[in-house]
CSV table of C-alpha atoms in Angstrom, one decimal:
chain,number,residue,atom,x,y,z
A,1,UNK,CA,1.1,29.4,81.7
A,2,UNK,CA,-0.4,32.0,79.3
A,3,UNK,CA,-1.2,29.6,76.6
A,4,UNK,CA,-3.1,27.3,79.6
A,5,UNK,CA,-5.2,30.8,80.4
A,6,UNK,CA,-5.9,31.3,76.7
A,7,UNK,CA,-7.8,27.4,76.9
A,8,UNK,CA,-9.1,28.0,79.6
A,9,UNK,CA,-10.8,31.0,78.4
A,10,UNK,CA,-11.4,29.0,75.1
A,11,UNK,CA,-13.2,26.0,77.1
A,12,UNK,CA,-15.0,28.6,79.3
A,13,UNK,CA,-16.5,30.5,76.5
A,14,UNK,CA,-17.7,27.4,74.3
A,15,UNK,CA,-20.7,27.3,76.6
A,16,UNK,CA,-21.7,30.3,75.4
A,17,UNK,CA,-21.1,29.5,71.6
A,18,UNK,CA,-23.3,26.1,72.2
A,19,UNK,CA,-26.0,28.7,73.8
A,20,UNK,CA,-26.7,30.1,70.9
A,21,UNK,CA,-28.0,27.6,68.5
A,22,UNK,CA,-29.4,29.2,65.2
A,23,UNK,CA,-32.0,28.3,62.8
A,24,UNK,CA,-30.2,26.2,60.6
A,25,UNK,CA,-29.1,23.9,63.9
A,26,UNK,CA,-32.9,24.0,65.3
A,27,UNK,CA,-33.5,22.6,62.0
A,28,UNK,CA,-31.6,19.8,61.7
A,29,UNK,CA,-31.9,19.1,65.2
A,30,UNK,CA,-35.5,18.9,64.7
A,31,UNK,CA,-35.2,16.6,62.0
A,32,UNK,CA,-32.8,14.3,63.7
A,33,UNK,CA,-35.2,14.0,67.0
A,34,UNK,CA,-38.4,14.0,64.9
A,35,UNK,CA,-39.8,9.9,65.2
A,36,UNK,CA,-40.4,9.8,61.6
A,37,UNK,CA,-36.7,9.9,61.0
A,38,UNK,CA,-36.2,6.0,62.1
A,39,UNK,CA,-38.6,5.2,58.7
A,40,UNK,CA,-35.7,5.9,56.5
A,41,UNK,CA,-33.8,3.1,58.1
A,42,UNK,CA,-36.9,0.6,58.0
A,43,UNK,CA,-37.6,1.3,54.5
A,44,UNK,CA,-34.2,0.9,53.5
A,45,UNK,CA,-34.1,-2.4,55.1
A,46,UNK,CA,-37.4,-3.5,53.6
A,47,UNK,CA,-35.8,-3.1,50.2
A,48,UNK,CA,-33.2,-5.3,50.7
A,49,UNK,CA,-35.7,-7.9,52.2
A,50,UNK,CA,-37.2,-7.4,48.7
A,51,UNK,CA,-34.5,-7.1,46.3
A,52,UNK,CA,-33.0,-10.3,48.4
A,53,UNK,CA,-36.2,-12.2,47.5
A,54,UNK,CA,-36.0,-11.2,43.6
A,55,UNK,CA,-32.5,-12.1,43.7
A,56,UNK,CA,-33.5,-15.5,44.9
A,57,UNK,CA,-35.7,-16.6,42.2
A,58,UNK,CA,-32.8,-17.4,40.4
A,59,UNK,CA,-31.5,-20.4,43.0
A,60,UNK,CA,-32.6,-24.1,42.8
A,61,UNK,CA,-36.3,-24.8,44.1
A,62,UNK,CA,-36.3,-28.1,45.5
A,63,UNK,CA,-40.0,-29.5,46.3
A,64,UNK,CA,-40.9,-33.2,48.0
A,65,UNK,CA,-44.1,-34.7,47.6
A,66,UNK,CA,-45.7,-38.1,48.1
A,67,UNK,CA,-48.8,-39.4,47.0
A,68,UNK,CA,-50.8,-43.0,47.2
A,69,UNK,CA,-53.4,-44.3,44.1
A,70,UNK,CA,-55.9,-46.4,43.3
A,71,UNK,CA,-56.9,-46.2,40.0
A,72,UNK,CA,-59.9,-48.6,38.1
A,73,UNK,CA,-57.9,-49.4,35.3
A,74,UNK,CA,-53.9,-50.1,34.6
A,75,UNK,CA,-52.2,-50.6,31.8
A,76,UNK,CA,-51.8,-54.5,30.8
A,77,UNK,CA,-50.9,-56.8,27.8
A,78,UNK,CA,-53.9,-58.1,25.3
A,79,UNK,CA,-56.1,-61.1,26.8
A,80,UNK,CA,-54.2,-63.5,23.9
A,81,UNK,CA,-50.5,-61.9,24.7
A,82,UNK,CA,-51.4,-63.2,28.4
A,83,UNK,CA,-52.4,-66.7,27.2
A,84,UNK,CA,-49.1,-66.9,24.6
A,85,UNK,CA,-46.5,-66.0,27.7
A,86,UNK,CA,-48.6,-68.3,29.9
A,87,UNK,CA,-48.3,-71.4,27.5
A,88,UNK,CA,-44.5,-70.5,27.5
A,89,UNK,CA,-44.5,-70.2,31.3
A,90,UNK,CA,-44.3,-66.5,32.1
A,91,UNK,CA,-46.7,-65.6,35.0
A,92,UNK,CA,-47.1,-61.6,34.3
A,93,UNK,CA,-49.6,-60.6,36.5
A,94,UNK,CA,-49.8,-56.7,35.3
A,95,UNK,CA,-49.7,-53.4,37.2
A,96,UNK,CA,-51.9,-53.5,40.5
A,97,UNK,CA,-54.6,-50.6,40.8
A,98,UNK,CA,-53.1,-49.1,43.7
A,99,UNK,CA,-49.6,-47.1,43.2
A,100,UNK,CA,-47.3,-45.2,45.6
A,101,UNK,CA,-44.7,-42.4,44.8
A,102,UNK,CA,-41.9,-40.0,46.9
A,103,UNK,CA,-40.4,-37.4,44.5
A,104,UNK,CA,-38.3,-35.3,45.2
A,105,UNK,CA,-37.5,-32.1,42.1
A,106,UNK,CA,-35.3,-29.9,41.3
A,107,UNK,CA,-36.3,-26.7,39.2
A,108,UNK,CA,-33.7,-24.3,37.8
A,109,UNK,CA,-34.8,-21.1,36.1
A,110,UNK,CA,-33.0,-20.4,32.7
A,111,UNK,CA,-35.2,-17.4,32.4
A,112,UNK,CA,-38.2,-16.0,33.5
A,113,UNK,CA,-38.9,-13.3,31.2
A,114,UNK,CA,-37.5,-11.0,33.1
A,115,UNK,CA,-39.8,-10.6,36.4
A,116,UNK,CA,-37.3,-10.8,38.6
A,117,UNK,CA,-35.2,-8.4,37.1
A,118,UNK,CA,-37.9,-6.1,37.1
A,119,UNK,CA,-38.8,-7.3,40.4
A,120,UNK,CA,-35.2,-6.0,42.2
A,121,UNK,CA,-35.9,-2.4,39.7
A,122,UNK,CA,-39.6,-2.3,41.0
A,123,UNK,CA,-38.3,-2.7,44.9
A,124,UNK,CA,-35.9,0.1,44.6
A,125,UNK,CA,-38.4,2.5,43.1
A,126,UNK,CA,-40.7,1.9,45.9
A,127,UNK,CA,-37.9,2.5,48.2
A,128,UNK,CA,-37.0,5.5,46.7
A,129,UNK,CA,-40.9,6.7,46.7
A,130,UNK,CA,-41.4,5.9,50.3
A,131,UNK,CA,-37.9,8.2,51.0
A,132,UNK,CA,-39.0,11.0,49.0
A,133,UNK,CA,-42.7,10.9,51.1
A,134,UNK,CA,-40.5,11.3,53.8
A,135,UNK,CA,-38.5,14.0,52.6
A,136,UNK,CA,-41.9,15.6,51.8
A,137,UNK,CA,-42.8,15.2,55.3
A,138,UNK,CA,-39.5,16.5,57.0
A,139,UNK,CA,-39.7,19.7,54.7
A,140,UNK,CA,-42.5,20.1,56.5
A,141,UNK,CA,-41.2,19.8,59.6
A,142,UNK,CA,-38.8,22.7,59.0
A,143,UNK,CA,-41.4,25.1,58.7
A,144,UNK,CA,-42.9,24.3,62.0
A,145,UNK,CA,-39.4,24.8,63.6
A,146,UNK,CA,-39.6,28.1,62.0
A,147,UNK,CA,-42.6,29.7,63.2
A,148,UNK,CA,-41.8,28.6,66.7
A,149,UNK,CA,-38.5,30.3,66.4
A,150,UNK,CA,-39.3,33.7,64.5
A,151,UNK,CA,-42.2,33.9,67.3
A,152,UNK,CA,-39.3,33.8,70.0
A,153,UNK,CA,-37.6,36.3,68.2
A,154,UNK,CA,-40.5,38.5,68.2
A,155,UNK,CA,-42.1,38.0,71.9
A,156,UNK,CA,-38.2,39.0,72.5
A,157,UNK,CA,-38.2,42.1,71.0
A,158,UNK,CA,-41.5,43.3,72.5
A,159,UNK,CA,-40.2,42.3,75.7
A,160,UNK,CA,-36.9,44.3,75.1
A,161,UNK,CA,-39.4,47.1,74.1
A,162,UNK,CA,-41.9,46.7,77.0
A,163,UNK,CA,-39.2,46.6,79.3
A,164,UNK,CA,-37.5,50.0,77.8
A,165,UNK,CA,-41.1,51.8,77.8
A,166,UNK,CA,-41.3,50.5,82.1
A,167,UNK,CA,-38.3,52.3,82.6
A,168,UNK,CA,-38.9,55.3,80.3
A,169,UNK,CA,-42.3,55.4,83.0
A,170,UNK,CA,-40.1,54.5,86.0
A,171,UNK,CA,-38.3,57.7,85.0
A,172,UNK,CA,-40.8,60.0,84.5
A,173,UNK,CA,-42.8,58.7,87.9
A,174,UNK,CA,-39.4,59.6,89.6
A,175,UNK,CA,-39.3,63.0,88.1
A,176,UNK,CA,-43.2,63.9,88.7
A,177,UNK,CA,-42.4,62.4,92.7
A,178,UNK,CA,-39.5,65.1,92.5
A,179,UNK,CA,-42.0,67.8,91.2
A,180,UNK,CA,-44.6,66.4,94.1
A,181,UNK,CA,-42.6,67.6,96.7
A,182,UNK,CA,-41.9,70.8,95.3
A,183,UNK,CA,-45.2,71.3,94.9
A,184,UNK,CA,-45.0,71.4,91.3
A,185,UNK,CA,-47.3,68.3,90.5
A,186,UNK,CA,-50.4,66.7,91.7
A,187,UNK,CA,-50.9,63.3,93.4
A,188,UNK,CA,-53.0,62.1,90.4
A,189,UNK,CA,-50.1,63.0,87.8
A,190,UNK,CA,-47.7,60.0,89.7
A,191,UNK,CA,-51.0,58.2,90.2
A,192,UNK,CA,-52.0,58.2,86.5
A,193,UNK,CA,-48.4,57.6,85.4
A,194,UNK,CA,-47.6,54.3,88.1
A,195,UNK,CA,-50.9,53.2,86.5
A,196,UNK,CA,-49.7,53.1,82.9
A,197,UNK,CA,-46.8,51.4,84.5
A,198,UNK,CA,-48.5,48.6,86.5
A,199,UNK,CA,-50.1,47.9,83.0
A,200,UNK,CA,-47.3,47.8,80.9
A,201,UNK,CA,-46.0,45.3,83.7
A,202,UNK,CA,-49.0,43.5,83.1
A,203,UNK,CA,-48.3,43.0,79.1
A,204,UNK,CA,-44.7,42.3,80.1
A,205,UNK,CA,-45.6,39.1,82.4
A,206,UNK,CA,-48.3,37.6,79.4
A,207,UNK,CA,-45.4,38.5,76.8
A,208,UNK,CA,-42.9,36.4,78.7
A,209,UNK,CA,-45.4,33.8,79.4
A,210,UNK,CA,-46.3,33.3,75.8
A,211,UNK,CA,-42.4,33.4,75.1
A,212,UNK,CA,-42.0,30.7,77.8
A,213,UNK,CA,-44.7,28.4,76.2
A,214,UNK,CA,-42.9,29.1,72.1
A,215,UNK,CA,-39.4,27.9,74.0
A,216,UNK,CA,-40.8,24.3,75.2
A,217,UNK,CA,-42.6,23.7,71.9
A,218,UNK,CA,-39.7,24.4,70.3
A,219,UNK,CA,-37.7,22.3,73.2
A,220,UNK,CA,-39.9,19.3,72.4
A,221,UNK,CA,-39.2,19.8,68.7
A,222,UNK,CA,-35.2,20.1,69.1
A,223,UNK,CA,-35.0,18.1,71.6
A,224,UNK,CA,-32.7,20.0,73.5
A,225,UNK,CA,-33.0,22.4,76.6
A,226,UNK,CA,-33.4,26.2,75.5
A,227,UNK,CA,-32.9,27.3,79.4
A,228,UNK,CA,-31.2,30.3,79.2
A,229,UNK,CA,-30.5,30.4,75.8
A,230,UNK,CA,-30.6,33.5,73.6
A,231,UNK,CA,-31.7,32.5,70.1
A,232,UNK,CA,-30.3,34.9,67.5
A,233,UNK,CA,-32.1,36.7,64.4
A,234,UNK,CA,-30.6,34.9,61.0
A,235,UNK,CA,-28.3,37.0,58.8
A,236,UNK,CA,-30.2,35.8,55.4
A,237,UNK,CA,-30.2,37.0,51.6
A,238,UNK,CA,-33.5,37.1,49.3
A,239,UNK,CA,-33.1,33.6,46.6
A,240,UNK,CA,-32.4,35.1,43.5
A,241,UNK,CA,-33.3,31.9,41.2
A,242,UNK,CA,-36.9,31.4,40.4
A,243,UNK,CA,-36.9,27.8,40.1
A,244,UNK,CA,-38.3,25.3,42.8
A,245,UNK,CA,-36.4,22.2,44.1
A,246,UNK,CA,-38.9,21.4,46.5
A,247,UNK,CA,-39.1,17.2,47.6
A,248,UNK,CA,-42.1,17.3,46.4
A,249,UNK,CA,-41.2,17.0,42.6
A,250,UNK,CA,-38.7,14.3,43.7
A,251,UNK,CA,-41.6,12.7,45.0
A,252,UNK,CA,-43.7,13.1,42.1
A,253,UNK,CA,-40.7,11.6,39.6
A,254,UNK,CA,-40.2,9.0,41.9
A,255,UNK,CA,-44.0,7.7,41.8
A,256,UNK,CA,-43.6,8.3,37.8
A,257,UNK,CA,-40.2,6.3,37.9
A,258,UNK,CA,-42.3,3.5,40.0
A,259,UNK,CA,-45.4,3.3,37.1
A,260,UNK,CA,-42.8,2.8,34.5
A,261,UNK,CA,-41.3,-0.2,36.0
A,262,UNK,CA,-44.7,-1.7,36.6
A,263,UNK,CA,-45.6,-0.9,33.0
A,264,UNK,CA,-42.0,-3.3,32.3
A,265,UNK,CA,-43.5,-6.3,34.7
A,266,UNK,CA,-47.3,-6.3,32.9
A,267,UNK,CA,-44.9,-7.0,29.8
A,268,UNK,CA,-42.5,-9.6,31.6
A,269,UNK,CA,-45.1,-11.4,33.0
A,270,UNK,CA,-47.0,-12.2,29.4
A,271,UNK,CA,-43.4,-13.6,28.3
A,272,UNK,CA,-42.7,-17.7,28.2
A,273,UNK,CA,-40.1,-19.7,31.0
A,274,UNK,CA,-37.9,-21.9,30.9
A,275,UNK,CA,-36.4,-23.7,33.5
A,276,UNK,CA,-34.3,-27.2,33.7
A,277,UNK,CA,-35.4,-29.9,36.0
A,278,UNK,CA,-34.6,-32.8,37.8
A,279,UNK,CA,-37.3,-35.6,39.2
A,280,UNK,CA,-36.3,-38.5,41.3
A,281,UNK,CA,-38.9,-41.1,42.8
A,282,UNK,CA,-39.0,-43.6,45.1
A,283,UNK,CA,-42.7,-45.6,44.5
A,284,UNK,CA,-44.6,-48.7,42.1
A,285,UNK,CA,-44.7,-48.6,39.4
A,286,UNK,CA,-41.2,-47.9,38.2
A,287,UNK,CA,-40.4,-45.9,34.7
A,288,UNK,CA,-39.7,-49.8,33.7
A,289,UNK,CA,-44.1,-50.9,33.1
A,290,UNK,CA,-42.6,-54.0,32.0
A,291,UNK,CA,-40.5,-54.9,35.2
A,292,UNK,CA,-43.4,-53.3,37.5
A,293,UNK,CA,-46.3,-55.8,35.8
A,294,UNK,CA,-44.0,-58.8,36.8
A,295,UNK,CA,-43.1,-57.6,40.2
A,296,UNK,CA,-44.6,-55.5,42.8
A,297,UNK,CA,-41.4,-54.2,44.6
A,298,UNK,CA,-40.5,-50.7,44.7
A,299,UNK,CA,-37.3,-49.3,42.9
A,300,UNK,CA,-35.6,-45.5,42.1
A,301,UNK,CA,-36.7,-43.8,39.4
A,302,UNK,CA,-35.3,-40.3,37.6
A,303,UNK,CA,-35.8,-37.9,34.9
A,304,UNK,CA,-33.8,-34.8,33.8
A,305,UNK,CA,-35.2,-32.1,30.8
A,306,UNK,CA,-35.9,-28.5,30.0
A,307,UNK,CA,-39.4,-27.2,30.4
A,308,UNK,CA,-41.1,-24.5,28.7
A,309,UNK,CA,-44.6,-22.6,29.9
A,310,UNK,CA,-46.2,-19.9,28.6
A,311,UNK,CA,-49.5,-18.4,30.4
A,312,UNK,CA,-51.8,-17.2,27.6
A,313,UNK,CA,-54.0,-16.1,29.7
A,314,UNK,CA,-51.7,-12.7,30.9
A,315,UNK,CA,-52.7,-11.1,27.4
A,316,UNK,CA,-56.4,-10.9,28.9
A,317,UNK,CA,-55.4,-7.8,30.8
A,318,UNK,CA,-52.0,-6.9,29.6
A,319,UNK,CA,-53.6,-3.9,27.4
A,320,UNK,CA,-56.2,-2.7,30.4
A,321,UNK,CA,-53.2,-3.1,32.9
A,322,UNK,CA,-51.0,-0.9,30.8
A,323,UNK,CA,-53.9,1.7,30.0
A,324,UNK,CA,-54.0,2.2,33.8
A,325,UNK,CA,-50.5,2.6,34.2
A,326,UNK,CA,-50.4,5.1,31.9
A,327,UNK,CA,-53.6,6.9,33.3
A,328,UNK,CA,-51.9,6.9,36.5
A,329,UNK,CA,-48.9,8.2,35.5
A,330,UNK,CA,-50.4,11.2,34.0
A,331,UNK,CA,-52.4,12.2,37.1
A,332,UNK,CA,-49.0,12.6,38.4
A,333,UNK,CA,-47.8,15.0,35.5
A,334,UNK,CA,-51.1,16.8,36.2
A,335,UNK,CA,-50.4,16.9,40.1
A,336,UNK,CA,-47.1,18.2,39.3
A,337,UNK,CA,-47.9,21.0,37.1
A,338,UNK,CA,-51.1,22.1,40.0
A,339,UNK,CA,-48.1,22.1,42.3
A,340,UNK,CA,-45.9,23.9,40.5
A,341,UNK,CA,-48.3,27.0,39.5
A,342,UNK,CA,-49.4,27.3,43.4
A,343,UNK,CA,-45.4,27.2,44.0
A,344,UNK,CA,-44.9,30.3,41.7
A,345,UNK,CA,-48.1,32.3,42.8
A,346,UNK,CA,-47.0,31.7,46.1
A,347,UNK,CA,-43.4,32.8,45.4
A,348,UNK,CA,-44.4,35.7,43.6
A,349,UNK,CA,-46.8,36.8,46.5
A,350,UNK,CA,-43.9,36.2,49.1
A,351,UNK,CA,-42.0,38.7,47.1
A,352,UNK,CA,-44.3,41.2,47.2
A,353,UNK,CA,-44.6,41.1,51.1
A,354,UNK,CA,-40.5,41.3,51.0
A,355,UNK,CA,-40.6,44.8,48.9
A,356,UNK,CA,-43.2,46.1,51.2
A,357,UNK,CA,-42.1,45.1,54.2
A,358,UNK,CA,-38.9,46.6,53.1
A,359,UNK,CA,-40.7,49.8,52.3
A,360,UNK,CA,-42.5,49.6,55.5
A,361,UNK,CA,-39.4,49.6,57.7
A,362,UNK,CA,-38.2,52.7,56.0
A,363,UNK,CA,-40.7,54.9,57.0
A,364,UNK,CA,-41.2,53.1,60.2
A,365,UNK,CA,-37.5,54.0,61.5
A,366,UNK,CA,-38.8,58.0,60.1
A,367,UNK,CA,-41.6,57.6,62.1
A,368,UNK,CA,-39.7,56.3,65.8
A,369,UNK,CA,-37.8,59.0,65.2
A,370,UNK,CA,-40.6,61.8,65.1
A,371,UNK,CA,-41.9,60.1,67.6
A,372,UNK,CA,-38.6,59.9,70.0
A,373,UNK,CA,-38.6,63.9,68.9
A,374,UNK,CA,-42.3,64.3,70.2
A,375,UNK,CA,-42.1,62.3,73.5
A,376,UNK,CA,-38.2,64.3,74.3
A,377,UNK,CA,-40.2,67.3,74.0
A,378,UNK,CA,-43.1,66.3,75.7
A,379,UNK,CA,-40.9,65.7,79.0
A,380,UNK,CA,-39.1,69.2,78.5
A,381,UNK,CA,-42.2,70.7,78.5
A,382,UNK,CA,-43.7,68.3,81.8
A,383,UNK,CA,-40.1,69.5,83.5
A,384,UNK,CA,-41.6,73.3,82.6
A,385,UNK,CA,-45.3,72.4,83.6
A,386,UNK,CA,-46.8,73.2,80.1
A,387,UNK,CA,-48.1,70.3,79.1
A,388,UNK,CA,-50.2,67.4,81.4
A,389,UNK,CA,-49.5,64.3,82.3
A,390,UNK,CA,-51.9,62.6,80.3
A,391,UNK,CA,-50.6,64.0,77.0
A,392,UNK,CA,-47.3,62.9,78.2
A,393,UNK,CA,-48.4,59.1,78.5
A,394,UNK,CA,-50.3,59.8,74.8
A,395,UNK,CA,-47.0,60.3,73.4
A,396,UNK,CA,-45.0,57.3,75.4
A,397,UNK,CA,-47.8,55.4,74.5
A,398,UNK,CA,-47.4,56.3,70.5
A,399,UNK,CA,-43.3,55.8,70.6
A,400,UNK,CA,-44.0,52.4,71.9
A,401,UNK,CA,-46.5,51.4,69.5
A,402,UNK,CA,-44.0,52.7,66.8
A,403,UNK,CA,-41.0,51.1,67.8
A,404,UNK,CA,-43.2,48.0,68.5
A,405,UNK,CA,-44.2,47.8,64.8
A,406,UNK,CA,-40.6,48.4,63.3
A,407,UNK,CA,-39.1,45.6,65.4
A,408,UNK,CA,-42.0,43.0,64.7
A,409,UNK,CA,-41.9,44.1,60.9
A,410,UNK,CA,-38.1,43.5,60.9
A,411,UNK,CA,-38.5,40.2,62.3
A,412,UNK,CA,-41.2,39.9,59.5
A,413,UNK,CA,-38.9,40.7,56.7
A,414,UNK,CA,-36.5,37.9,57.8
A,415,UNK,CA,-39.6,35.7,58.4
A,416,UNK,CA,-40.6,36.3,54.9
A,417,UNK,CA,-37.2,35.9,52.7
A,418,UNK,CA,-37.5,32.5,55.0
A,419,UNK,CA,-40.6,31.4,53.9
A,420,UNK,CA,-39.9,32.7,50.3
A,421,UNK,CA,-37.0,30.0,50.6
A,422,UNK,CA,-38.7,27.2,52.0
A,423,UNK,CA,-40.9,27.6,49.0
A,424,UNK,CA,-38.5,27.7,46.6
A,425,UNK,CA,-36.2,25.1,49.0
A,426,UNK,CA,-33.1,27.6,48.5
């Protein structure tokens, strides 16, 4: 029985846990829903398509074709050759001026220079391009999901602070009442303070309306209800490596991997073939121009060899086509390098917001605290009738704008170490 109430409680609390979901989770939840996730499966299937088709350049090509003649001359024996076989009775009319053919071929590739080799290496580079671009664009993705989150986090602190500073005012309108019917406070003290209140009510309804909206943006992104859910502040440490692995210098090395095997098919392509074939024909005349000048009938024909060709005419552009390759590929290197400086400036700024920020936060918890002093002191002296309400509000006022600062510059400092890691992608 007690090990049934311990799952129970288990099963009952899991909710709870599932609440909860943390940045990391928004992430890849993000990344999962987003519609630019299905184009990892299309372009994998695309390369297949493609390295099937290379792969198939090695199987037999079989072609059928027909065609019907007339030609104004055939071959034929000499005018005396005629006469001779005529005196000796031979009636050998020669071949007739119109000729008729079916063939079917068979081509097999013994090589082709390597294209189609090249052909399956080009296909995977350009699969392995279009994934990195997509890479590229998920990375992006994440910091989208982050500013939507870190903005909950802060419109949930300044509500947790709004809502504190209404019932520091609630309390004080409570006391001043108290002192109202002692005679110890005017009407336009309680008016003056339930004023500041209705106001700071005010900023509390626009604060929890903006929140509102940063949840279903970030609902959409997720996919997933956030109804009720309490997102939490990430525990995170600042990178301590200086190098980038951002997908964006995978995605330049895979468009420099994808020039290099072009630059390897401009040179297959200006190589000879060879290929063995096979000819069959149905038609007139035969292989036999003897036979087919004494007879007219059809008959089978065939013819087996090895065939060589070699297109000159690739060498035209071969050095141009190569020169552009290689121009190409550089832009990339100089792409790359841009990228990389703007990484580091910007990871050198972002760690110069981290070591203020860090700086700022100390003096702003200093500061609540002289000003937690100054408004405790405020009220003891309101309890005593020294000071007025007014200066009492001037003083809630200033502990609420300090406290306000030091929560939004704490969810700042997370903020930042976060952004100094998606540049860095750490």
């Amino acid at each position: 029985m007690k090990r049934l109430l311990v799952l129970c409680g288990m099963l009952c609390g899991m909710p709870a846990v599932f609440a909860q979901p943390t940045l990391d989770e928004c992430r890849r939840l993000a990344q999962k829903h987003y519609p630019e996730i299905r184009r990892y499966d299309l372009i994998r299937r695309t390369a297949e398509y493609s390295v099937s088709n290379a792969k198939r350049a090695w199987l037999p090509q079989f072609s059928l074709s027909a065609q019907a003649t007339w030609q104004t001359a055939v071959p034929g024996f000499p005018e005396q050759m005629t006469e001779f076989l005529a005196r000796q009775g031979l009636d050998i009319p020669g071949l007739n001026k119109d000729q008729y053919k079916v063939q079917l071929e068979l081509n097999q590739t013994l090589w082709d220079g390597g294209e189609s080799r090249v052909d399956e290496r080009l296909a995977e580079a350009e699969e392995k391009e279009s994934q990195r671009s997509v890479d590229v664009d998920l990375y992006v993705l994440e910091k989208r999901v982050d500013d939507l989150y870190f903005g909950i986090l802060l419109l949930d602190k300044r509500i947790e602070q709004t809502r504190l500073t209404m019932d520091l005012l609630r309390s004080n309108l409570d006391k001043i009442r108290a002192l109202q019917k002692n005679g110890e406070a005017m009407q336009s003290d309680a008016d003056a303070v339930e004023a500041e209140w209705l106001s700071v009510g005010q900023r509390l309804a626009q604060e929890e309306a903006s929140r509102d909206s940063y949840r279903r943006m970030l609902s959409i992104f997720i996919g997933r209800d956030l109804e009720g859910d309490k997102l939490l502040l990430p525990d995170v440490a600042e990178p301590l490596s200086s190098e980038s692995t951002r997908p964006e210098l995978a995605l330049f090395e895979a468009q420099i991997d994808k020039y290099s095997v072009q630059e390897q098919r401009v040179k297959a392509l200006t190589h000879p073939r060879f290929n063995l074939f096979a000819q069959g024909y149905y038609g007139y005349p035969g292989q036999d121009y003897f036979e087919s000048m004494m007879s007219s009938d059809w008959s089978w024909n065939a013819a087996v060899g090895v065939r060589m060709s070699w297109n000159f005419g690739r060498y035209y552009t071969r050095r141009n086509s190569l020169n552009q390759l290689e121009l190409a590929k550089r832009q990339i290197d100089v792409r790359r390098d841009v990228f990389l400086f703007n990484n580091r400036l910007e990871a050198t700024e972002e760690r110069g917001e981290i070591v203020r920020l860090r700086e700022a936060i100390a003096a702003d918890n200093r500061i609540v605290e002289l000003r937690r002093s100054v408004r405790e002191a405020a009220e003891s002296k309101l309890r005593n009738g020294v000071i007025d309400m007014n200066d009492l509000l001037q003083k809630i006022t200033e502990e609420d704008a300090a406290l306000a600062a030091r929560n939004a510059r704490e969810i700042e400092l997370v903020k930042a170490i976060y952004e100094l890691k998606y540049t860095m992608n750490q």
